Short mmCIF file of C-alpha atoms and ligand atoms in Angstrom, two decimals:
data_model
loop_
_atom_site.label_atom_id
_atom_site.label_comp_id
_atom_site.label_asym_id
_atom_site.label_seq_id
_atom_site.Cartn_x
_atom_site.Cartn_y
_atom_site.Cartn_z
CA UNK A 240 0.00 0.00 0.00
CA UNK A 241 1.61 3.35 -0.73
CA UNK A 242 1.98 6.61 1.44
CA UNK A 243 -1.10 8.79 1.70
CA UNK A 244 -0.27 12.35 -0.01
CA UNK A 245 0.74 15.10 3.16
CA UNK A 246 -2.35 16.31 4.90
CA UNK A 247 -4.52 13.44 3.51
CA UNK A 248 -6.44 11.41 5.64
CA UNK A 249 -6.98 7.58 5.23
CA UNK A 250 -10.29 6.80 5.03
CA UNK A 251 -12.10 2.58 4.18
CA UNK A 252 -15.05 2.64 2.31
CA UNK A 253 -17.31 -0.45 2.36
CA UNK A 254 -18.70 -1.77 -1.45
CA UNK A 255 -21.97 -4.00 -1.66
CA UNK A 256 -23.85 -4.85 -4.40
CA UNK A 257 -26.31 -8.02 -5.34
CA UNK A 258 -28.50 -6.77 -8.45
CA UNK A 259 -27.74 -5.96 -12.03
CA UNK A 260 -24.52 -7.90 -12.08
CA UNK A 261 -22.82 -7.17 -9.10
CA UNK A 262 -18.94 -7.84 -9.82
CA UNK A 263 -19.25 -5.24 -12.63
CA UNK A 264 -21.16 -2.73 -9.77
CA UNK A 265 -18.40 -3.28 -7.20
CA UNK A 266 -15.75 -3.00 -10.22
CA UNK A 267 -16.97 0.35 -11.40
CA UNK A 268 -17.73 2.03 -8.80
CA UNK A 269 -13.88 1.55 -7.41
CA UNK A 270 -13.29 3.53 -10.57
CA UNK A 271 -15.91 5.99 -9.87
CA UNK A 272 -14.59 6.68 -6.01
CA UNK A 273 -11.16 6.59 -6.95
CA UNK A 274 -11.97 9.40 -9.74
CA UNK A 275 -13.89 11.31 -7.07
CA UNK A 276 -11.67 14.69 -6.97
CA UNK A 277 -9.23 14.91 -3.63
CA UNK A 278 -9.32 11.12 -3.32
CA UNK A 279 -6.86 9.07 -4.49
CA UNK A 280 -7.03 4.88 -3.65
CA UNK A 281 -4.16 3.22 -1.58
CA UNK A 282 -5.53 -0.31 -1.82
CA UNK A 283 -8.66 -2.57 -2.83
CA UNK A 284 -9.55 -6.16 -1.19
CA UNK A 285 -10.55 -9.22 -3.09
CA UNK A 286 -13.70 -9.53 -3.93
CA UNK A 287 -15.91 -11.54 -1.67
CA UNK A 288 -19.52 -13.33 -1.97
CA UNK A 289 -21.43 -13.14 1.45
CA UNK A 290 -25.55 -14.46 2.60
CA UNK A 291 -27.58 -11.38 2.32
CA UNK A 292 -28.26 -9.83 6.04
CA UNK A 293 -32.26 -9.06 6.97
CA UNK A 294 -34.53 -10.31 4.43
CA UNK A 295 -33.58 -13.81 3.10
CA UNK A 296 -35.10 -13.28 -0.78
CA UNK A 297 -32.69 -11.44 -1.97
CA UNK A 298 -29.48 -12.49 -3.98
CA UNK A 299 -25.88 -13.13 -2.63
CA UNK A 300 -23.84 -9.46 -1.79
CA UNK A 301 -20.55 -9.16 -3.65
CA UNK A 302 -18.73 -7.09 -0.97
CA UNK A 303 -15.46 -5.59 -1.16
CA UNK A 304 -13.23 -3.07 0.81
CA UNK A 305 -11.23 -0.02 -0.81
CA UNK A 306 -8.62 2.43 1.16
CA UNK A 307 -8.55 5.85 0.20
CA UNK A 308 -6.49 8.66 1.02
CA UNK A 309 -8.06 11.98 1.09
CA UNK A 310 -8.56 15.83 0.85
CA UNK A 311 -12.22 15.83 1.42
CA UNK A 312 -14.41 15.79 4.70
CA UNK A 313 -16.08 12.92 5.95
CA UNK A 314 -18.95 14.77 5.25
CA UNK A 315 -17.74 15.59 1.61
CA UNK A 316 -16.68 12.24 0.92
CA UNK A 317 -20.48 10.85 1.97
CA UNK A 318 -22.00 12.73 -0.26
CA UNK A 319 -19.48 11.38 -2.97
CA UNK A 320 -20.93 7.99 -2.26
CA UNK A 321 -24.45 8.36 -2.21
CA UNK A 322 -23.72 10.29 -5.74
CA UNK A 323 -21.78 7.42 -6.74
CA UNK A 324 -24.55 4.75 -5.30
CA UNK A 325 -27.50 7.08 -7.28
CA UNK A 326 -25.17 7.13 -10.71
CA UNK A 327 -25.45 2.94 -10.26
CA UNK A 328 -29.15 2.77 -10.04
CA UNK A 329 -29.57 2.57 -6.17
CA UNK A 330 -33.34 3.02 -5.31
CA UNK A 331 -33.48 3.41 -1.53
CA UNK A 332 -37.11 2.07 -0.52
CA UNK A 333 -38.48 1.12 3.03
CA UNK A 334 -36.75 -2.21 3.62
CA UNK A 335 -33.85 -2.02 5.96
CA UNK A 336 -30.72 -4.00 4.26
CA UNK A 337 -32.55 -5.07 0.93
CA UNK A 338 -31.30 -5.86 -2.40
CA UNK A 339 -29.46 -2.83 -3.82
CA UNK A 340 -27.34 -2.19 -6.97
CA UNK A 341 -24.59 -0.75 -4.77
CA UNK A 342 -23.71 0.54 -1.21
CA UNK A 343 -21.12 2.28 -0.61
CA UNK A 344 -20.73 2.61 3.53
CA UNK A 345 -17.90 4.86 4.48
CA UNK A 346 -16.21 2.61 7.63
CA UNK A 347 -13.65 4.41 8.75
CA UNK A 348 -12.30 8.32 8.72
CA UNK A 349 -8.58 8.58 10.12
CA UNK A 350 -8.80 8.50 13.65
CA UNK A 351 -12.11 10.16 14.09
CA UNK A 352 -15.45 9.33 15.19
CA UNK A 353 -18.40 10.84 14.06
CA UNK A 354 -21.81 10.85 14.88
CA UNK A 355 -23.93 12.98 13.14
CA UNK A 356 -27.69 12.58 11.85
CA UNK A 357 -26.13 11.81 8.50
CA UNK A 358 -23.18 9.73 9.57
CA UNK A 359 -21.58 7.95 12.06
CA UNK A 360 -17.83 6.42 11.55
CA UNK A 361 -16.49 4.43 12.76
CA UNK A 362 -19.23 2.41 10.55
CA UNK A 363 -21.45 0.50 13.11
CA UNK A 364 -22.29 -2.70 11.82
CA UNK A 365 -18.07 -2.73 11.52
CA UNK A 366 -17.15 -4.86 14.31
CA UNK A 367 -20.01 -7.26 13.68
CA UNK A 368 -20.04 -8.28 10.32
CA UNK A 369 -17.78 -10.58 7.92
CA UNK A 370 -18.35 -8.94 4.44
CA UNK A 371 -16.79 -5.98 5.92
CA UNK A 372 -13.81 -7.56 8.41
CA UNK A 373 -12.16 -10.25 6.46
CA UNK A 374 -11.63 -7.66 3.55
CA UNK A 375 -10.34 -4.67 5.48
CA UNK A 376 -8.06 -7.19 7.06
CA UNK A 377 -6.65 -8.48 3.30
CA UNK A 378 -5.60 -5.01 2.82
CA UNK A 379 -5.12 -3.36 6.13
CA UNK A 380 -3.53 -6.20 8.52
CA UNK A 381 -2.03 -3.61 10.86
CA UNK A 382 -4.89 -1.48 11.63
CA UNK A 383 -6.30 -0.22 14.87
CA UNK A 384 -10.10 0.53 14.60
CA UNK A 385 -10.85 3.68 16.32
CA UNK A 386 -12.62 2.63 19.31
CA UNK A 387 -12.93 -1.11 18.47
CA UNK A 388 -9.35 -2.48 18.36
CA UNK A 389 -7.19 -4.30 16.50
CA UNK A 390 -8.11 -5.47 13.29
CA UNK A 391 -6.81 -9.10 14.09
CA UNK A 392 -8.66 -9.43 17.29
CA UNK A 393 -11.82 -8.44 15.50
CA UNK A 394 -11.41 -10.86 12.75
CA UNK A 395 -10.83 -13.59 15.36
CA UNK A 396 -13.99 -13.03 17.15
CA UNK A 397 -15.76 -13.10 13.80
CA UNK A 398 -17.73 -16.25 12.43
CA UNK A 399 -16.90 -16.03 8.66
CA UNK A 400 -21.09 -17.02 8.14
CA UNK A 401 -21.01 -18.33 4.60
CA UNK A 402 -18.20 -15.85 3.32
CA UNK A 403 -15.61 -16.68 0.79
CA UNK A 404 -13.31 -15.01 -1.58
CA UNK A 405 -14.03 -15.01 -4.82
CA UNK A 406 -10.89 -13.72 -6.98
P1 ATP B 777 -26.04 -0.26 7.00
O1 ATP B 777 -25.63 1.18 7.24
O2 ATP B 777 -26.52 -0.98 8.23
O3 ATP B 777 -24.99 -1.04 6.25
P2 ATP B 777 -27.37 0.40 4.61
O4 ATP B 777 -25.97 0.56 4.10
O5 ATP B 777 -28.29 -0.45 3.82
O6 ATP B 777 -27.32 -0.19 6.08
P3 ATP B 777 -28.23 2.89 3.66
O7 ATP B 777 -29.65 2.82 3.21
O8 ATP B 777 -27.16 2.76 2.62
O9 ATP B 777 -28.02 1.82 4.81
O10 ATP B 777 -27.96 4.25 4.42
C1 ATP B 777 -28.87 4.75 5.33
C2 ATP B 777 -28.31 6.05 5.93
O11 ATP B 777 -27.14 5.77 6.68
C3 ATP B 777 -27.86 7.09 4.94
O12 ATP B 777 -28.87 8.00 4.73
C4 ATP B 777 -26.64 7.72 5.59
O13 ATP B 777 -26.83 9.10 5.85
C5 ATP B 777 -26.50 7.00 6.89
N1 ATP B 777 -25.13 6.72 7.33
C6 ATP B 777 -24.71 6.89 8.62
N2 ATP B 777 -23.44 6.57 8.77
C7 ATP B 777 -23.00 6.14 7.54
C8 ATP B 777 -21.75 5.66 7.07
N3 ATP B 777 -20.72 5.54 7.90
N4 ATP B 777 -21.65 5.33 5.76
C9 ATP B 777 -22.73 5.45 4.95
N5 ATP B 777 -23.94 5.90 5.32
C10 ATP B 777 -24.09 6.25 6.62
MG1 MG B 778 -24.46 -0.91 4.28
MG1 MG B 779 -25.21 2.23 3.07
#
């Protein structure tokens, strides 16, 4: 992974799609955040298929995990993804955790955590869930989660619940 550029912070944004041919969703929209201006990417996971969370009729998530550094807010950045989620199709409707043509969570922010009406980072479903820890810890082995630990220790305590790398 290289050096962030001076004043940059690192930042881990979460990629999920199951509809309208998800490998090509996750696969363009690294492209699309890594053309968003004042980011720049430092790394990007495997891809991984996981069990859809909530509702059970829905398709298989491809998830994957991209580090950024970057110029912008948290804030900023945010509204970068949802953008970026829009551009791919994303129709938000009243089911919690249904099938989407992308999500694009931002996890972590440098050291900070934020908890705004709008956002909240460290991301919380973080520590709990597979799709997100096994591919932050392909590209990030070393980190410290603000508030939650070491990376490792989190993966350990983590049932990999149907996960597996797919590339
Ligand atoms: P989950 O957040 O549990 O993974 P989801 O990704 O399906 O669920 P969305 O419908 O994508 O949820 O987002 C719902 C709201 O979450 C958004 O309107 C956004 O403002 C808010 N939000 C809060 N914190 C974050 C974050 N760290 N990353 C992305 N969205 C966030
Ligand atoms: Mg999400
Ligand atoms: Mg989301």
């Amino acid at each position: 992974m290289s050096k962030p550029f001076s004043g940059a912070v690192a930042a881990y944004i979460g990629l999920g799609s199951n509809l309208d041919d998800p490998i090509e969703q996750v696969r363009s929209a690294r492209a699309d955040c890594a053309a968003i201006p004042g980011v720049r990417e430092l790394a990007f996971s495997s891809l991984y298929r996981s069990s859809p969370m909530g509702p059970q009729d829905q398709p298989d998530y491809i998830n994957a995990v991209m580090a950024v550094a970057t110029e912008l807010e948290a804030a900023a950045l945010l509204r970068h993804l949802q953008r970026i989620e829009k551009e791919h199709g994303r129709v938000r409707t009243q089911q919690r955790w249904g099938a989407r043509t992308l999500d694009l969570d931002l996890l972590i922010y440098g050291e900070q955590g934020i908890d705004t009406v709008e956002l909240t980072v460290p991301h919380p479903g973080l520590g709990q869930r597979a799709f997100v820890l096994y591919p932050l810890f392909e590209i990030a082995p070393e980190l410290v989660v603000p508030g939650l630990g070491r990376i490792a220790d989190l993966v350990v305590n983590c049932p990999l619940e149907g996960l597996k790398r797919i590339d």
